[in-house]
Amino acid sequence: KLTARVFDMPLVNAFALPGGHILVTRKLIEQASDPDEAAGVLAHELGHVVLRHPEAQLVRVLGLNLILSLASGGGSDTIGGLAGLLAILRYGRSAEREADQFAQATLEQARIDPLGLKRFLESVSKSEIKIDSGFLNGIGNILSTHPGTEERIKAMRPLPDGVAARPSLDAAQWGDLKKICD
């Protein structure tokens, strides 16, 4: 069972939560230039749900917290906490790649242009803060739970030759989706 809801939040994002829930922000729908961009993001989040990433992440975090607590005698161990955080984030990057691959396959199967997700990622990439070198760039790469946006953009492929794309929503449906955010 899947539940998707739009929330009026001031950030451009979507989240898959345990139990088959997807949260999409109003700002994401506003920023999407067409329904295929929104469909691409939704397919990505659906990948997290189907692959049970939120549940796996929850179990992983709880288990890691227990192990770190036992190893540190129940106190807060900064080094152990940082090691645990890095382990969780590495797993997150893998899950993001899997969700992107799921989105690509799902959109291809539905004959919806996967390049909608690519266009959305390109638009998001333009608004990201760029730190080209030095210590802050290294920290940003370590703390990122998503593969780099450029990496994700390069991985997206068009529909196979001979497969005609169909729109994810018609103009009236897209207009209705945009209106739920008013």
Short mmCIF file of N, CA and C in Angstrom, two decimals:
data_model
loop_
_atom_site.label_atom_id
_atom_site.label_comp_id
_atom_site.label_asym_id
_atom_site.label_seq_id
_atom_site.Cartn_x
_atom_site.Cartn_y
_atom_site.Cartn_z
N LYS A 1 0.85 -1.18 0.00
CA LYS A 1 0.00 0.00 0.00
C LYS A 1 0.89 1.24 0.00
N LEU A 2 0.52 2.20 -0.82
CA LEU A 2 1.30 3.41 -0.97
C LEU A 2 0.42 4.63 -0.70
N THR A 3 0.96 5.57 0.05
CA THR A 3 0.28 6.83 0.31
C THR A 3 1.24 7.95 -0.05
N ALA A 4 0.80 8.86 -0.91
CA ALA A 4 1.60 10.03 -1.26
C ALA A 4 0.82 11.28 -0.87
N ARG A 5 1.50 12.19 -0.21
CA ARG A 5 0.86 13.44 0.23
C ARG A 5 1.77 14.61 -0.08
N VAL A 6 1.13 15.73 -0.35
CA VAL A 6 1.86 16.97 -0.59
C VAL A 6 1.75 17.82 0.66
N PHE A 7 2.90 18.31 1.12
CA PHE A 7 2.94 19.16 2.31
C PHE A 7 3.48 20.53 1.94
N ASP A 8 2.94 21.53 2.58
CA ASP A 8 3.37 22.91 2.36
C ASP A 8 4.62 23.17 3.19
N MET A 9 5.76 22.82 2.61
CA MET A 9 7.05 23.00 3.29
C MET A 9 7.93 23.86 2.40
N PRO A 10 8.75 24.71 2.99
CA PRO A 10 9.54 25.65 2.21
C PRO A 10 10.86 25.08 1.67
N LEU A 11 10.88 23.83 1.28
CA LEU A 11 12.08 23.25 0.69
C LEU A 11 11.69 22.39 -0.50
N VAL A 12 12.61 22.24 -1.43
CA VAL A 12 12.38 21.44 -2.63
C VAL A 12 12.87 20.03 -2.31
N ASN A 13 11.91 19.12 -2.02
CA ASN A 13 12.31 17.76 -1.69
C ASN A 13 11.10 16.83 -1.68
N ALA A 14 11.41 15.56 -1.61
CA ALA A 14 10.42 14.51 -1.42
C ALA A 14 11.09 13.45 -0.55
N PHE A 15 10.30 12.74 0.25
CA PHE A 15 10.84 11.77 1.18
C PHE A 15 10.01 10.50 1.16
N ALA A 16 10.69 9.38 1.23
CA ALA A 16 10.01 8.10 1.44
C ALA A 16 10.14 7.78 2.92
N LEU A 17 9.02 7.43 3.53
CA LEU A 17 8.99 7.14 4.96
C LEU A 17 8.59 5.68 5.17
N PRO A 18 8.90 5.11 6.32
CA PRO A 18 8.49 3.73 6.59
C PRO A 18 6.97 3.55 6.42
N GLY A 19 6.59 2.38 5.99
CA GLY A 19 5.17 2.04 5.86
C GLY A 19 4.55 2.43 4.53
N GLY A 20 5.37 2.75 3.53
CA GLY A 20 4.84 3.05 2.21
C GLY A 20 4.33 4.46 2.04
N HIS A 21 4.87 5.39 2.80
CA HIS A 21 4.44 6.79 2.73
C HIS A 21 5.46 7.62 1.95
N ILE A 22 4.96 8.46 1.07
CA ILE A 22 5.81 9.40 0.35
C ILE A 22 5.30 10.80 0.63
N LEU A 23 6.22 11.66 1.03
CA LEU A 23 5.91 13.06 1.29
C LEU A 23 6.56 13.87 0.18
N VAL A 24 5.78 14.71 -0.50
CA VAL A 24 6.28 15.59 -1.54
C VAL A 24 6.01 17.02 -1.07
N THR A 25 6.99 17.90 -1.22
CA THR A 25 6.79 19.27 -0.77
C THR A 25 6.17 20.12 -1.88
N ARG A 26 5.45 21.14 -1.45
CA ARG A 26 4.83 22.10 -2.37
C ARG A 26 5.90 22.74 -3.24
N LYS A 27 7.03 23.06 -2.65
CA LYS A 27 8.11 23.72 -3.40
C LYS A 27 8.64 22.83 -4.52
N LEU A 28 8.65 21.52 -4.31
CA LEU A 28 9.11 20.61 -5.36
C LEU A 28 8.16 20.70 -6.56
N ILE A 29 6.86 20.65 -6.30
CA ILE A 29 5.89 20.73 -7.38
C ILE A 29 5.98 22.08 -8.08
N GLU A 30 6.18 23.14 -7.32
CA GLU A 30 6.34 24.47 -7.91
C GLU A 30 7.58 24.54 -8.80
N GLN A 31 8.67 23.91 -8.36
CA GLN A 31 9.92 23.99 -9.12
C GLN A 31 9.89 23.10 -10.36
N ALA A 32 9.14 22.01 -10.34
CA ALA A 32 9.08 21.13 -11.50
C ALA A 32 8.48 21.90 -12.68
N SER A 33 9.18 21.87 -13.80
CA SER A 33 8.70 22.64 -14.96
C SER A 33 7.65 21.90 -15.77
N ASP A 34 7.54 20.59 -15.55
CA ASP A 34 6.52 19.81 -16.25
C ASP A 34 6.22 18.55 -15.45
N PRO A 35 5.14 17.86 -15.79
CA PRO A 35 4.74 16.69 -15.00
C PRO A 35 5.75 15.54 -15.04
N ASP A 36 6.53 15.44 -16.12
CA ASP A 36 7.51 14.36 -16.19
C ASP A 36 8.64 14.56 -15.18
N GLU A 37 8.95 15.80 -14.86
CA GLU A 37 9.95 16.05 -13.81
C GLU A 37 9.41 15.57 -12.45
N ALA A 38 8.17 15.92 -12.15
CA ALA A 38 7.56 15.48 -10.89
C ALA A 38 7.42 13.96 -10.87
N ALA A 39 7.05 13.36 -12.01
CA ALA A 39 6.91 11.90 -12.09
C ALA A 39 8.25 11.22 -11.85
N GLY A 40 9.33 11.81 -12.35
CA GLY A 40 10.66 11.24 -12.13
C GLY A 40 11.03 11.22 -10.66
N VAL A 41 10.75 12.31 -9.96
CA VAL A 41 11.04 12.38 -8.52
C VAL A 41 10.17 11.37 -7.78
N LEU A 42 8.90 11.30 -8.14
CA LEU A 42 7.99 10.35 -7.48
C LEU A 42 8.45 8.90 -7.74
N ALA A 43 8.91 8.61 -8.95
CA ALA A 43 9.41 7.25 -9.26
C ALA A 43 10.64 6.93 -8.41
N HIS A 44 11.49 7.93 -8.19
CA HIS A 44 12.66 7.75 -7.33
C HIS A 44 12.22 7.40 -5.90
N GLU A 45 11.28 8.16 -5.37
CA GLU A 45 10.79 7.89 -4.01
C GLU A 45 10.06 6.56 -3.94
N LEU A 46 9.34 6.21 -4.99
CA LEU A 46 8.69 4.89 -5.05
C LEU A 46 9.73 3.79 -4.98
N GLY A 47 10.88 4.04 -5.60
CA GLY A 47 11.99 3.07 -5.51
C GLY A 47 12.40 2.84 -4.06
N HIS A 48 12.50 3.91 -3.29
CA HIS A 48 12.83 3.74 -1.87
C HIS A 48 11.78 2.90 -1.16
N VAL A 49 10.50 3.15 -1.46
CA VAL A 49 9.42 2.41 -0.80
C VAL A 49 9.48 0.93 -1.17
N VAL A 50 9.55 0.64 -2.47
CA VAL A 50 9.54 -0.74 -2.94
C VAL A 50 10.77 -1.50 -2.44
N LEU A 51 11.89 -0.82 -2.43
CA LEU A 51 13.13 -1.46 -1.97
C LEU A 51 13.28 -1.44 -0.45
N ARG A 52 12.28 -0.87 0.22
CA ARG A 52 12.19 -0.83 1.68
C ARG A 52 13.38 -0.12 2.33
N HIS A 53 13.88 0.89 1.67
CA HIS A 53 15.01 1.65 2.22
C HIS A 53 14.68 2.35 3.54
N PRO A 54 13.50 2.97 3.68
CA PRO A 54 13.25 3.63 4.98
C PRO A 54 13.25 2.66 6.15
N GLU A 55 12.68 1.49 5.95
CA GLU A 55 12.65 0.49 7.03
C GLU A 55 14.05 -0.03 7.33
N ALA A 56 14.82 -0.29 6.27
CA ALA A 56 16.19 -0.77 6.46
C ALA A 56 17.03 0.28 7.16
N GLN A 57 16.84 1.54 6.80
CA GLN A 57 17.61 2.61 7.43
C GLN A 57 17.25 2.74 8.91
N LEU A 58 15.97 2.61 9.22
CA LEU A 58 15.53 2.70 10.61
C LEU A 58 16.15 1.58 11.44
N VAL A 59 16.13 0.36 10.93
CA VAL A 59 16.74 -0.77 11.64
C VAL A 59 18.24 -0.56 11.77
N ARG A 60 18.87 -0.06 10.72
CA ARG A 60 20.31 0.17 10.73
C ARG A 60 20.68 1.22 11.78
N VAL A 61 19.95 2.32 11.83
CA VAL A 61 20.25 3.38 12.79
C VAL A 61 20.06 2.88 14.22
N LEU A 62 18.94 2.20 14.47
CA LEU A 62 18.68 1.69 15.81
C LEU A 62 19.74 0.69 16.23
N GLY A 63 20.10 -0.22 15.33
CA GLY A 63 21.12 -1.22 15.64
C GLY A 63 22.48 -0.60 15.88
N LEU A 64 22.84 0.37 15.05
CA LEU A 64 24.12 1.05 15.19
C LEU A 64 24.17 1.84 16.50
N ASN A 65 23.07 2.49 16.85
CA ASN A 65 23.02 3.22 18.12
C ASN A 65 23.20 2.27 19.30
N LEU A 66 22.59 1.10 19.22
CA LEU A 66 22.73 0.11 20.29
C LEU A 66 24.18 -0.35 20.40
N ILE A 67 24.79 -0.68 19.27
CA ILE A 67 26.18 -1.14 19.27
C ILE A 67 27.10 -0.06 19.82
N LEU A 68 26.92 1.18 19.35
CA LEU A 68 27.77 2.27 19.82
C LEU A 68 27.57 2.54 21.30
N SER A 69 26.36 2.41 21.77
CA SER A 69 26.07 2.61 23.19
C SER A 69 26.75 1.54 24.02
N LEU A 70 26.68 0.29 23.57
CA LEU A 70 27.33 -0.81 24.29
C LEU A 70 28.85 -0.65 24.27
N ALA A 71 29.38 -0.26 23.11
CA ALA A 71 30.83 -0.12 22.97
C ALA A 71 31.37 1.04 23.81
N SER A 72 30.57 2.06 24.00
CA SER A 72 31.05 3.23 24.75
C SER A 72 30.60 3.20 26.20
N GLY A 73 30.00 2.11 26.63
CA GLY A 73 29.56 2.00 28.02
C GLY A 73 28.32 2.82 28.31
N GLY A 74 27.58 3.13 27.27
CA GLY A 74 26.33 3.88 27.45
C GLY A 74 26.51 5.38 27.37
N GLY A 75 27.75 5.86 27.30
CA GLY A 75 27.99 7.29 27.19
C GLY A 75 27.98 7.74 25.74
N SER A 76 28.11 9.03 25.54
CA SER A 76 28.17 9.53 24.17
C SER A 76 29.62 9.59 23.73
N ASP A 77 29.97 8.82 22.77
CA ASP A 77 31.33 8.74 22.26
C ASP A 77 31.37 9.46 20.92
N THR A 78 32.04 10.60 20.88
CA THR A 78 32.07 11.42 19.67
C THR A 78 32.65 10.67 18.48
N ILE A 79 33.76 9.97 18.69
CA ILE A 79 34.38 9.22 17.58
C ILE A 79 33.44 8.10 17.13
N GLY A 80 32.87 7.39 18.07
CA GLY A 80 31.94 6.31 17.71
C GLY A 80 30.72 6.87 17.01
N GLY A 81 30.24 8.02 17.48
CA GLY A 81 29.08 8.64 16.84
C GLY A 81 29.38 9.07 15.42
N LEU A 82 30.56 9.63 15.20
CA LEU A 82 30.96 10.04 13.85
C LEU A 82 31.12 8.83 12.95
N ALA A 83 31.72 7.75 13.47
CA ALA A 83 31.88 6.53 12.68
C ALA A 83 30.50 5.97 12.30
N GLY A 84 29.59 6.00 13.24
CA GLY A 84 28.23 5.53 12.95
C GLY A 84 27.54 6.38 11.91
N LEU A 85 27.71 7.70 12.02
CA LEU A 85 27.11 8.61 11.04
C LEU A 85 27.65 8.35 9.65
N LEU A 86 28.96 8.19 9.53
CA LEU A 86 29.57 7.94 8.23
C LEU A 86 29.09 6.62 7.64
N ALA A 87 28.92 5.59 8.48
CA ALA A 87 28.42 4.31 7.99
C ALA A 87 26.99 4.44 7.47
N ILE A 88 26.17 5.19 8.19
CA ILE A 88 24.78 5.41 7.77
C ILE A 88 24.74 6.18 6.45
N LEU A 89 25.56 7.22 6.33
CA LEU A 89 25.54 8.04 5.12
C LEU A 89 26.03 7.25 3.91
N ARG A 90 27.00 6.39 4.10
CA ARG A 90 27.49 5.57 2.98
C ARG A 90 26.35 4.67 2.50
N TYR A 91 25.64 4.07 3.40
CA TYR A 91 24.49 3.25 3.04
C TYR A 91 23.46 4.09 2.31
N GLY A 92 23.27 5.33 2.75
CA GLY A 92 22.30 6.22 2.11
C GLY A 92 22.63 6.48 0.65
N ARG A 93 23.91 6.66 0.34
CA ARG A 93 24.30 6.90 -1.05
C ARG A 93 23.97 5.69 -1.91
N SER A 94 24.21 4.51 -1.40
CA SER A 94 23.90 3.28 -2.13
C SER A 94 22.40 3.18 -2.39
N ALA A 95 21.61 3.49 -1.37
CA ALA A 95 20.15 3.45 -1.52
C ALA A 95 19.68 4.47 -2.54
N GLU A 96 20.31 5.64 -2.58
CA GLU A 96 19.93 6.67 -3.56
C GLU A 96 20.21 6.19 -4.98
N ARG A 97 21.35 5.55 -5.18
CA ARG A 97 21.66 5.01 -6.51
C ARG A 97 20.63 3.95 -6.91
N GLU A 98 20.30 3.07 -5.98
CA GLU A 98 19.30 2.03 -6.26
C GLU A 98 17.94 2.65 -6.60
N ALA A 99 17.55 3.68 -5.87
CA ALA A 99 16.27 4.34 -6.14
C ALA A 99 16.29 5.02 -7.50
N ASP A 100 17.42 5.61 -7.88
CA ASP A 100 17.53 6.20 -9.22
C ASP A 100 17.40 5.12 -10.30
N GLN A 101 18.05 3.98 -10.09
CA GLN A 101 17.96 2.88 -11.05
C GLN A 101 16.53 2.36 -11.14
N PHE A 102 15.86 2.26 -10.00
CA PHE A 102 14.45 1.83 -9.98
C PHE A 102 13.60 2.83 -10.76
N ALA A 103 13.83 4.13 -10.53
CA ALA A 103 13.06 5.16 -11.23
C ALA A 103 13.27 5.04 -12.74
N GLN A 104 14.51 4.88 -13.16
CA GLN A 104 14.82 4.74 -14.59
C GLN A 104 14.04 3.57 -15.19
N ALA A 105 14.09 2.41 -14.54
CA ALA A 105 13.41 1.22 -15.05
C ALA A 105 11.89 1.37 -15.04
N THR A 106 11.37 1.95 -13.97
CA THR A 106 9.92 2.13 -13.84
C THR A 106 9.39 3.11 -14.88
N LEU A 107 10.10 4.20 -15.07
CA LEU A 107 9.68 5.18 -16.07
C LEU A 107 9.76 4.60 -17.48
N GLU A 108 10.80 3.83 -17.76
CA GLU A 108 10.90 3.17 -19.07
C GLU A 108 9.73 2.22 -19.28
N GLN A 109 9.41 1.43 -18.27
CA GLN A 109 8.31 0.47 -18.38
C GLN A 109 6.98 1.18 -18.62
N ALA A 110 6.81 2.34 -18.01
CA ALA A 110 5.57 3.12 -18.17
C ALA A 110 5.60 3.98 -19.43
N ARG A 111 6.74 3.97 -20.13
CA ARG A 111 6.95 4.79 -21.33
C ARG A 111 6.83 6.28 -21.02
N ILE A 112 7.31 6.66 -19.85
CA ILE A 112 7.40 8.07 -19.45
C ILE A 112 8.87 8.46 -19.55
N ASP A 113 9.14 9.59 -20.14
CA ASP A 113 10.51 10.01 -20.40
C ASP A 113 11.31 10.15 -19.10
N PRO A 114 12.33 9.27 -18.90
CA PRO A 114 13.17 9.37 -17.70
C PRO A 114 14.00 10.65 -17.66
N LEU A 115 14.10 11.32 -18.79
CA LEU A 115 14.88 12.55 -18.80
C LEU A 115 14.18 13.68 -18.06
N GLY A 116 12.91 13.47 -17.68
CA GLY A 116 12.24 14.43 -16.80
C GLY A 116 12.96 14.51 -15.47
N LEU A 117 13.35 13.35 -14.92
CA LEU A 117 14.11 13.33 -13.67
C LEU A 117 15.47 14.00 -13.88
N LYS A 118 16.09 13.74 -15.02
CA LYS A 118 17.37 14.37 -15.33
C LYS A 118 17.23 15.89 -15.38
N ARG A 119 16.19 16.39 -16.05
CA ARG A 119 15.97 17.84 -16.12
C ARG A 119 15.76 18.43 -14.73
N PHE A 120 15.01 17.70 -13.90
CA PHE A 120 14.77 18.20 -12.54
C PHE A 120 16.09 18.27 -11.76
N LEU A 121 16.90 17.23 -11.88
CA LEU A 121 18.19 17.22 -11.19
C LEU A 121 19.09 18.35 -11.70
N GLU A 122 19.05 18.63 -13.00
CA GLU A 122 19.84 19.73 -13.55
C GLU A 122 19.37 21.06 -12.97
N SER A 123 18.07 21.22 -12.84
CA SER A 123 17.53 22.46 -12.27
C SER A 123 17.94 22.60 -10.81
N VAL A 124 17.89 21.51 -10.05
CA VAL A 124 18.31 21.53 -8.65
C VAL A 124 19.81 21.81 -8.56
N SER A 125 20.57 21.23 -9.46
CA SER A 125 22.02 21.40 -9.47
C SER A 125 22.40 22.87 -9.61
N LYS A 126 21.64 23.62 -10.40
CA LYS A 126 21.94 25.05 -10.60
C LYS A 126 21.76 25.84 -9.31
N SER A 127 20.90 25.36 -8.41
CA SER A 127 20.66 26.09 -7.17
C SER A 127 21.51 25.60 -6.01
N GLU A 128 22.28 24.52 -6.22
CA GLU A 128 23.15 24.02 -5.16
C GLU A 128 24.32 24.95 -4.94
N ILE A 129 24.76 25.02 -3.70
CA ILE A 129 25.96 25.80 -3.38
C ILE A 129 27.16 25.00 -3.85
N LYS A 130 28.00 25.63 -4.63
CA LYS A 130 29.19 24.97 -5.16
C LYS A 130 30.41 25.31 -4.32
N ILE A 131 31.06 24.27 -3.80
CA ILE A 131 32.33 24.43 -3.08
C ILE A 131 33.31 23.55 -3.84
N ASP A 132 34.23 24.18 -4.57
CA ASP A 132 35.06 23.45 -5.51
C ASP A 132 36.23 22.71 -4.88
N SER A 133 36.78 23.21 -3.79
CA SER A 133 37.97 22.55 -3.28
C SER A 133 38.11 22.79 -1.78
N GLY A 134 39.11 22.13 -1.25
CA GLY A 134 39.46 22.36 0.14
C GLY A 134 38.67 21.52 1.13
N PHE A 135 38.87 21.85 2.38
CA PHE A 135 38.30 21.12 3.49
C PHE A 135 36.77 21.06 3.44
N LEU A 136 36.13 22.22 3.15
CA LEU A 136 34.66 22.26 3.14
C LEU A 136 34.08 21.36 2.06
N ASN A 137 34.74 21.26 0.91
CA ASN A 137 34.27 20.36 -0.14
C ASN A 137 34.31 18.91 0.35
N GLY A 138 35.40 18.54 1.03
CA GLY A 138 35.52 17.19 1.56
C GLY A 138 34.44 16.88 2.58
N ILE A 139 34.16 17.83 3.46
CA ILE A 139 33.09 17.64 4.45
C ILE A 139 31.75 17.49 3.75
N GLY A 140 31.50 18.34 2.74
CA GLY A 140 30.24 18.25 2.01
C GLY A 140 30.06 16.90 1.35
N ASN A 141 31.13 16.35 0.76
CA ASN A 141 31.05 15.04 0.12
C ASN A 141 30.82 13.94 1.13
N ILE A 142 31.46 14.04 2.27
CA ILE A 142 31.31 13.02 3.31
C ILE A 142 29.89 13.03 3.86
N LEU A 143 29.35 14.23 4.10
CA LEU A 143 28.05 14.32 4.75
C LEU A 143 26.87 14.19 3.80
N SER A 144 27.10 14.19 2.51
CA SER A 144 26.01 14.06 1.56
C SER A 144 25.41 12.66 1.62
N THR A 145 24.08 12.57 1.69
CA THR A 145 23.44 11.26 1.67
C THR A 145 23.07 10.86 0.26
N HIS A 146 23.17 11.76 -0.69
CA HIS A 146 22.88 11.46 -2.09
C HIS A 146 24.19 11.42 -2.85
N PRO A 147 24.26 10.55 -3.87
CA PRO A 147 25.42 10.67 -4.75
C PRO A 147 25.43 12.09 -5.31
N GLY A 148 26.56 12.54 -5.79
CA GLY A 148 26.64 13.88 -6.35
C GLY A 148 25.60 14.05 -7.44
N THR A 149 25.02 15.24 -7.50
CA THR A 149 23.97 15.51 -8.49
C THR A 149 24.48 15.26 -9.89
N GLU A 150 25.72 15.67 -10.17
CA GLU A 150 26.28 15.46 -11.51
C GLU A 150 26.36 13.97 -11.84
N GLU A 151 26.73 13.17 -10.87
CA GLU A 151 26.79 11.71 -11.06
C GLU A 151 25.40 11.17 -11.39
N ARG A 152 24.40 11.65 -10.69
CA ARG A 152 23.03 11.20 -10.91
C ARG A 152 22.54 11.62 -12.29
N ILE A 153 22.87 12.84 -12.69
CA ILE A 153 22.45 13.34 -14.01
C ILE A 153 23.06 12.49 -15.12
N LYS A 154 24.33 12.19 -15.00
CA LYS A 154 25.02 11.39 -16.02
C LYS A 154 24.45 9.98 -16.13
N ALA A 155 23.92 9.45 -15.05
CA ALA A 155 23.40 8.08 -15.05
C ALA A 155 22.04 7.95 -15.73
N MET A 156 21.30 9.05 -15.88
CA MET A 156 19.96 8.98 -16.47
C MET A 156 20.06 8.81 -17.99
N ARG A 157 19.23 7.92 -18.53
CA ARG A 157 19.24 7.62 -19.96
C ARG A 157 17.86 7.91 -20.56
N PRO A 158 17.82 8.25 -21.85
CA PRO A 158 16.52 8.44 -22.50
C PRO A 158 15.82 7.09 -22.69
N LEU A 159 14.58 7.14 -23.11
CA LEU A 159 13.87 5.91 -23.46
C LEU A 159 14.62 5.20 -24.58
N PRO A 160 14.53 3.87 -24.64
CA PRO A 160 15.21 3.15 -25.72
C PRO A 160 14.70 3.60 -27.10
N ASP A 161 15.55 3.44 -28.10
CA ASP A 161 15.16 3.78 -29.46
C ASP A 161 13.88 3.06 -29.84
N GLY A 162 13.00 3.77 -30.51
CA GLY A 162 11.75 3.18 -30.99
C GLY A 162 10.61 3.20 -29.98
N VAL A 163 10.89 3.62 -28.74
CA VAL A 163 9.84 3.69 -27.72
C VAL A 163 9.39 5.15 -27.62
N ALA A 164 8.13 5.37 -27.96
CA ALA A 164 7.58 6.73 -27.91
C ALA A 164 7.14 7.05 -26.48
N ALA A 165 7.56 8.21 -26.01
CA ALA A 165 7.18 8.63 -24.66
C ALA A 165 5.72 9.07 -24.65
N ARG A 166 5.07 8.78 -23.55
CA ARG A 166 3.72 9.31 -23.33
C ARG A 166 3.79 10.21 -22.10
N PRO A 167 2.94 11.22 -22.06
CA PRO A 167 3.01 12.14 -20.93
C PRO A 167 2.53 11.48 -19.64
N SER A 168 3.17 11.85 -18.54
CA SER A 168 2.76 11.30 -17.25
C SER A 168 1.41 11.87 -16.81
N LEU A 169 1.15 13.11 -17.14
CA LEU A 169 -0.13 13.77 -16.86
C LEU A 169 -0.49 14.64 -18.07
N ASP A 170 -1.77 14.80 -18.33
CA ASP A 170 -2.14 15.76 -19.38
C ASP A 170 -2.14 17.16 -18.77
N ALA A 171 -2.34 18.16 -19.59
CA ALA A 171 -2.26 19.55 -19.14
C ALA A 171 -3.25 19.85 -18.01
N ALA A 172 -4.46 19.33 -18.12
CA ALA A 172 -5.48 19.57 -17.08
C ALA A 172 -5.07 18.92 -15.75
N GLN A 173 -4.57 17.69 -15.80
CA GLN A 173 -4.13 17.00 -14.58
C GLN A 173 -2.94 17.72 -13.94
N TRP A 174 -2.00 18.18 -14.77
CA TRP A 174 -0.85 18.91 -14.26
C TRP A 174 -1.31 20.21 -13.58
N GLY A 175 -2.25 20.88 -14.21
CA GLY A 175 -2.80 22.10 -13.61
C GLY A 175 -3.47 21.82 -12.28
N ASP A 176 -4.22 20.71 -12.22
CA ASP A 176 -4.88 20.33 -10.96
C ASP A 176 -3.85 20.03 -9.87
N LEU A 177 -2.78 19.33 -10.22
CA LEU A 177 -1.74 19.04 -9.23
C LEU A 177 -1.11 20.33 -8.71
N LYS A 178 -0.82 21.23 -9.61
CA LYS A 178 -0.22 22.51 -9.18
C LYS A 178 -1.19 23.29 -8.28
N LYS A 179 -2.49 23.18 -8.53
CA LYS A 179 -3.49 23.93 -7.74
C LYS A 179 -3.64 23.40 -6.32
N ILE A 180 -3.31 22.13 -6.06
CA ILE A 180 -3.47 21.62 -4.69
C ILE A 180 -2.52 22.32 -3.74
N CYS A 181 -1.57 23.02 -4.30
CA CYS A 181 -0.58 23.72 -3.47
C CYS A 181 -0.98 25.16 -3.19
N ASP A 182 -2.08 25.63 -3.76
CA ASP A 182 -2.52 27.02 -3.55
C ASP A 182 -3.10 27.21 -2.18
#
